[in-house]
XYZ file of C-alpha atoms in Angstrom:
117
model
C 8.424 0.968 21.698
C 5.734 1.940 18.999
C 8.514 2.890 16.624
C 10.094 -0.882 17.183
C 6.734 -2.581 16.714
C 5.998 -0.607 13.583
C 9.725 -1.276 12.160
C 9.080 -5.141 12.943
C 5.728 -5.428 11.472
C 6.505 -3.266 8.337
C 9.810 -5.262 7.913
C 7.956 -8.473 8.228
C 5.775 -7.483 5.326
C 9.027 -6.869 3.258
C 10.580 -10.086 4.296
C 7.587 -11.931 2.900
C 7.796 -10.011 -0.220
C 11.416 -10.555 -0.645
C 10.710 -14.458 -0.070
C 7.918 -14.388 -2.776
C 10.412 -12.653 -5.215
C 13.372 -15.214 -4.403
C 11.418 -18.598 -4.298
C 8.694 -18.099 -6.813
C 8.394 -17.114 -10.323
C 5.828 -14.157 -9.319
C 7.018 -10.842 -10.935
C 7.541 -7.872 -8.753
C 4.645 -6.374 -10.126
C 2.291 -8.981 -9.481
C 3.704 -9.133 -5.932
C 3.046 -5.569 -5.410
C -0.465 -5.902 -6.813
C -1.218 -8.751 -4.577
C -0.212 -6.944 -1.577
C -2.709 -4.202 -2.542
C -5.499 -6.668 -3.025
C -4.660 -8.655 0.224
C -4.829 -5.329 2.126
C -8.027 -4.616 0.492
C -9.377 -8.312 1.243
C -8.101 -8.252 4.998
C -9.852 -4.781 5.560
C -13.147 -5.988 4.017
C -13.389 -8.966 6.300
C -12.203 -6.756 9.332
C -8.757 -8.146 10.199
C -6.553 -5.337 8.997
C -7.994 -2.762 11.008
C -6.378 -4.300 14.310
C -3.261 -4.581 12.686
C -3.367 -0.855 12.005
C -4.151 -0.160 15.577
C -1.183 -2.510 16.744
C 1.717 -1.463 14.319
C 0.330 2.044 13.072
C 2.846 2.839 10.542
C 4.138 -0.496 10.107
C 0.819 -1.603 8.628
C -0.315 1.559 6.870
C 2.850 2.358 4.883
C 3.375 -0.624 2.807
C 1.421 -1.378 -0.177
C -1.109 -3.679 2.169
C -1.952 -0.579 3.886
C -2.634 1.250 0.624
C -5.381 -1.302 -0.186
C -6.602 -0.470 3.347
C -6.872 3.039 2.682
C -8.871 2.392 -0.556
C -11.255 0.294 0.946
C -11.858 2.413 4.068
C -12.302 5.459 2.085
C -14.733 3.787 -0.336
C -16.766 2.590 2.666
C -16.896 6.134 4.369
C -17.794 7.811 0.738
C -20.543 5.047 0.519
C -21.720 6.009 3.922
C -21.781 9.681 3.049
C -22.866 10.043 -0.685
C -24.400 6.482 -1.558
C -23.548 4.420 -4.692
C -21.543 7.177 -5.982
C -19.254 6.813 -3.213
C -17.751 3.450 -5.034
C -16.371 5.784 -7.630
C -15.064 8.746 -5.764
C -14.029 7.016 -2.326
C -10.933 5.280 -3.138
C -9.347 8.437 -5.148
C -10.185 11.063 -2.382
C -8.806 8.762 0.427
C -5.656 7.962 -1.747
C -5.138 11.374 -3.488
C -2.291 12.524 -1.465
C -0.323 9.249 -2.024
C -1.098 9.120 -5.816
C -0.167 12.880 -6.176
C 3.053 12.378 -4.271
C 4.172 9.486 -6.538
C 3.431 11.142 -9.803
C 5.186 14.383 -8.672
C 8.451 12.548 -7.299
C 8.580 10.386 -10.618
C 8.266 13.396 -12.512
C 10.775 15.266 -10.638
C 13.230 12.159 -10.981
C 12.597 11.918 -14.839
C 13.724 15.658 -15.080
C 16.549 15.428 -12.781
C 18.179 11.852 -14.383
C 18.906 10.859 -17.688
C 17.957 7.728 -19.176
C 20.830 5.559 -20.286
C 20.846 2.643 -22.544
C 22.733 -0.488 -21.358
């Protein structure tokens, strides 16, 4: 049941993004950035954590989950290190995702040739 719930919530977030792409003039980059900011804001006001507990991976894997991870990591770092945690928390909490993105992007660039259209 948890898999179905995660799939549904994650899919719902993707459907919302697809509707924004199809029905507005927003670029995909702005929608992606908006999702990260929305996840950050919803986490800051305490609304995203209940969604994470309810849908687990369905809420943490999309870009809203990245925003949630950033803000929770910063909050933990501030509690642990003080004001310097503002600068270190976001990177330490999301280092795995950032590293994977850089690694797989570099791998794809090495494996595939760029072709002009």
